[in-house]
PDB file of C-alpha atoms in Angstrom:
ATOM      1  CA  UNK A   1     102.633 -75.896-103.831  1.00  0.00           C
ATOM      2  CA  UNK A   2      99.140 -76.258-103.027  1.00  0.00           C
ATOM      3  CA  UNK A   3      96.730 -73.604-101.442  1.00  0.00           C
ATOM      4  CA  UNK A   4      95.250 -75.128 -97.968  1.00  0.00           C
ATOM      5  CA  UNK A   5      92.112 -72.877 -99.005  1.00  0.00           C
ATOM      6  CA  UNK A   6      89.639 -74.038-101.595  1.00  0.00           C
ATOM      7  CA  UNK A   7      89.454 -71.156-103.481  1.00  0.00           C
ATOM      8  CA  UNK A   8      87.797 -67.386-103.552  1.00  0.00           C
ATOM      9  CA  UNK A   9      84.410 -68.723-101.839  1.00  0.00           C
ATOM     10  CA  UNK A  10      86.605 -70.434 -98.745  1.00  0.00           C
ATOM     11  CA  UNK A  11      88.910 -67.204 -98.311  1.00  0.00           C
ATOM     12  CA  UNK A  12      85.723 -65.340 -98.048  1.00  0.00           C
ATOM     13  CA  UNK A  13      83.915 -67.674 -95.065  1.00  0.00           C
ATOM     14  CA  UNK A  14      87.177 -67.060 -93.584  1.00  0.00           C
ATOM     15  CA  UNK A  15      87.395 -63.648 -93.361  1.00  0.00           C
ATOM     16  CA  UNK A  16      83.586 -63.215 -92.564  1.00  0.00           C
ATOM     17  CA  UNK A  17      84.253 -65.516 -89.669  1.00  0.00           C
ATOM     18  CA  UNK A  18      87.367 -63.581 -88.682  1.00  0.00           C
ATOM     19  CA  UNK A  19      85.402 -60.278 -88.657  1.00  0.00           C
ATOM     20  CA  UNK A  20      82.869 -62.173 -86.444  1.00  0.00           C
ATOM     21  CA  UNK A  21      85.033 -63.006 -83.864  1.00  0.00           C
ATOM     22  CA  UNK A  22      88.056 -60.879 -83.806  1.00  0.00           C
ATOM     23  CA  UNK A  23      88.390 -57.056 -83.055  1.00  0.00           C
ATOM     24  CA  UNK A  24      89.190 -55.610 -86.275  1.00  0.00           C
ATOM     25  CA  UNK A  25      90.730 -52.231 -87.183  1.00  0.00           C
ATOM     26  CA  UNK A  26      91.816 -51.621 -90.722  1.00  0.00           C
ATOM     27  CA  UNK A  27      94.797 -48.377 -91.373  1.00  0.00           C
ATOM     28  CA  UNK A  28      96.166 -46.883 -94.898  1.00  0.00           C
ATOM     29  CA  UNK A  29      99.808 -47.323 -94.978  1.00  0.00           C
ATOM     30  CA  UNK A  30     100.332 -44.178 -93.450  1.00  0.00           C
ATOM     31  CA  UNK A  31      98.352 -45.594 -90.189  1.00  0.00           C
ATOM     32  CA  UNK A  32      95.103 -43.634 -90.955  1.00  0.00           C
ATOM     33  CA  UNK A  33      92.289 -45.344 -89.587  1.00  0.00           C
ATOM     34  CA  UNK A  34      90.182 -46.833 -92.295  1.00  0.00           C
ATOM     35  CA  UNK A  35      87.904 -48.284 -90.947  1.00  0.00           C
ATOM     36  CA  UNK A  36      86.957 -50.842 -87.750  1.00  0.00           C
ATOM     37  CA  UNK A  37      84.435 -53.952 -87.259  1.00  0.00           C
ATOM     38  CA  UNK A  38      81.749 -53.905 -84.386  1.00  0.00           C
ATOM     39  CA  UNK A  39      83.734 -55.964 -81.827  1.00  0.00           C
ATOM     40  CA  UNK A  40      86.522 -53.494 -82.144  1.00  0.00           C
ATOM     41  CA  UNK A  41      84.517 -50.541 -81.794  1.00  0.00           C
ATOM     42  CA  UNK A  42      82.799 -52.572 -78.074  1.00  0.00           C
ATOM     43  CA  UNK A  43      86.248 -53.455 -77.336  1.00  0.00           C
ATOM     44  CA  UNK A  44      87.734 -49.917 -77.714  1.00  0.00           C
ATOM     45  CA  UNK A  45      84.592 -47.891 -76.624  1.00  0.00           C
ATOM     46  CA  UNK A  46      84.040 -45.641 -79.657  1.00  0.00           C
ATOM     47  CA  UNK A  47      81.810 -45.464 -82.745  1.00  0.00           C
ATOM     48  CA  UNK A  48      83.668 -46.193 -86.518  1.00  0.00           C
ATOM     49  CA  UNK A  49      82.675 -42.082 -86.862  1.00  0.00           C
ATOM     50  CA  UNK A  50      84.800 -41.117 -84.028  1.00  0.00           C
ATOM     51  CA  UNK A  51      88.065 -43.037 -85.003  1.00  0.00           C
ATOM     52  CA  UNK A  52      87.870 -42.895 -89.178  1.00  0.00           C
ATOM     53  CA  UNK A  53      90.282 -41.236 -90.588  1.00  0.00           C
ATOM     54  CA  UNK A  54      92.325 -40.366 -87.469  1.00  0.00           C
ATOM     55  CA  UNK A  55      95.572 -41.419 -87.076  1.00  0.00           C
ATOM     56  CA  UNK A  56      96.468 -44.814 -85.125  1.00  0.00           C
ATOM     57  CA  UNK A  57      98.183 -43.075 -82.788  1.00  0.00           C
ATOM     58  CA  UNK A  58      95.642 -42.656 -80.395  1.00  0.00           C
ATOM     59  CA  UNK A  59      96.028 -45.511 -79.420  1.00  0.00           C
ATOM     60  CA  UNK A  60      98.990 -45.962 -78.611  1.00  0.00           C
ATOM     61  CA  UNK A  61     101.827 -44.983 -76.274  1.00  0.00           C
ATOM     62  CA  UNK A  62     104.110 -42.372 -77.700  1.00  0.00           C
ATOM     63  CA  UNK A  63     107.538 -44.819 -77.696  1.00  0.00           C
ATOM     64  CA  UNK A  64     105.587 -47.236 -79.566  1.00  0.00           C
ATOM     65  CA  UNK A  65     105.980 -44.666 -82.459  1.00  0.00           C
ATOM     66  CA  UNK A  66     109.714 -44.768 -82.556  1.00  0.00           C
ATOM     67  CA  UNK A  67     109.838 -48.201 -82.512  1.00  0.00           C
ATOM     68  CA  UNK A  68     107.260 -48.676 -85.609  1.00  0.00           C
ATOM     69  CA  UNK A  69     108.737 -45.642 -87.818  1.00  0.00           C
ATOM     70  CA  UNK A  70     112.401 -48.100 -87.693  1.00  0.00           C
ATOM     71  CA  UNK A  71     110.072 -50.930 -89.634  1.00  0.00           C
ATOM     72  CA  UNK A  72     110.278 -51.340 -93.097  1.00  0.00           C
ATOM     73  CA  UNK A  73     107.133 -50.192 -94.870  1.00  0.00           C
ATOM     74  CA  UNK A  74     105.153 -53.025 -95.967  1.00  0.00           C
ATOM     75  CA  UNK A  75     101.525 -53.204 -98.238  1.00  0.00           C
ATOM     76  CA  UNK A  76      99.832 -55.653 -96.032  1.00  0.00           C
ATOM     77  CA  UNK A  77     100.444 -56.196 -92.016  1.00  0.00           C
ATOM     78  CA  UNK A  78      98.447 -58.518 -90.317  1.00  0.00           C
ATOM     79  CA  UNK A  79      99.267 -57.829 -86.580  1.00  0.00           C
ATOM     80  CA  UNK A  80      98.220 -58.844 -83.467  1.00  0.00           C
ATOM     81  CA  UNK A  81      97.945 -56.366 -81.122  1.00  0.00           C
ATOM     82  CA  UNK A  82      96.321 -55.738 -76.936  1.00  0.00           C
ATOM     83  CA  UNK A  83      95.018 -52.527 -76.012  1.00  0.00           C
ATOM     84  CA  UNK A  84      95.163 -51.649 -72.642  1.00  0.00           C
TER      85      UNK A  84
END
């Protein structure tokens, strides 16, 4: 099977332009903030210090938690979410 991407150098132009134009958060697997692009941080209202290294959950609604503690536990989730 072949890779659609041309290599290292494409997957990188990729993910520069997804940082551009998406709101990016990044969490540990135990859903510690690690860290957030600028649109995310103008989306959300609140500077990379405030939010790094708090958990996720404060952004969230508190049945949401239930709901995500019955998932298995993954390395890598690439989600898209809405916050209201």
């Amino acid at each position: 099977m072949q890779s659609c991407f041309g290599g290292r150098a494409d997957t990188k132009a990729i993910l520069a332009a997804f940082q551009q134009s998406f709101a990016v958060i990044e969490f540990d697997t135990k859903r510690v903030i690690l860290s957030m692009n600028k649109n995310f941080c103008h989306a959300m209202g609140y500077r990379s210090r405030e939010v790094a290294g708090r958990h996720h959950r404060i952004f969230v609604e508190p049945d949401y938690h239930a709901f995500r503690d019955r998932l298995p536990e993954v390395n890598l989730l690439w989600a898209i979410s809405t916050y209201q």
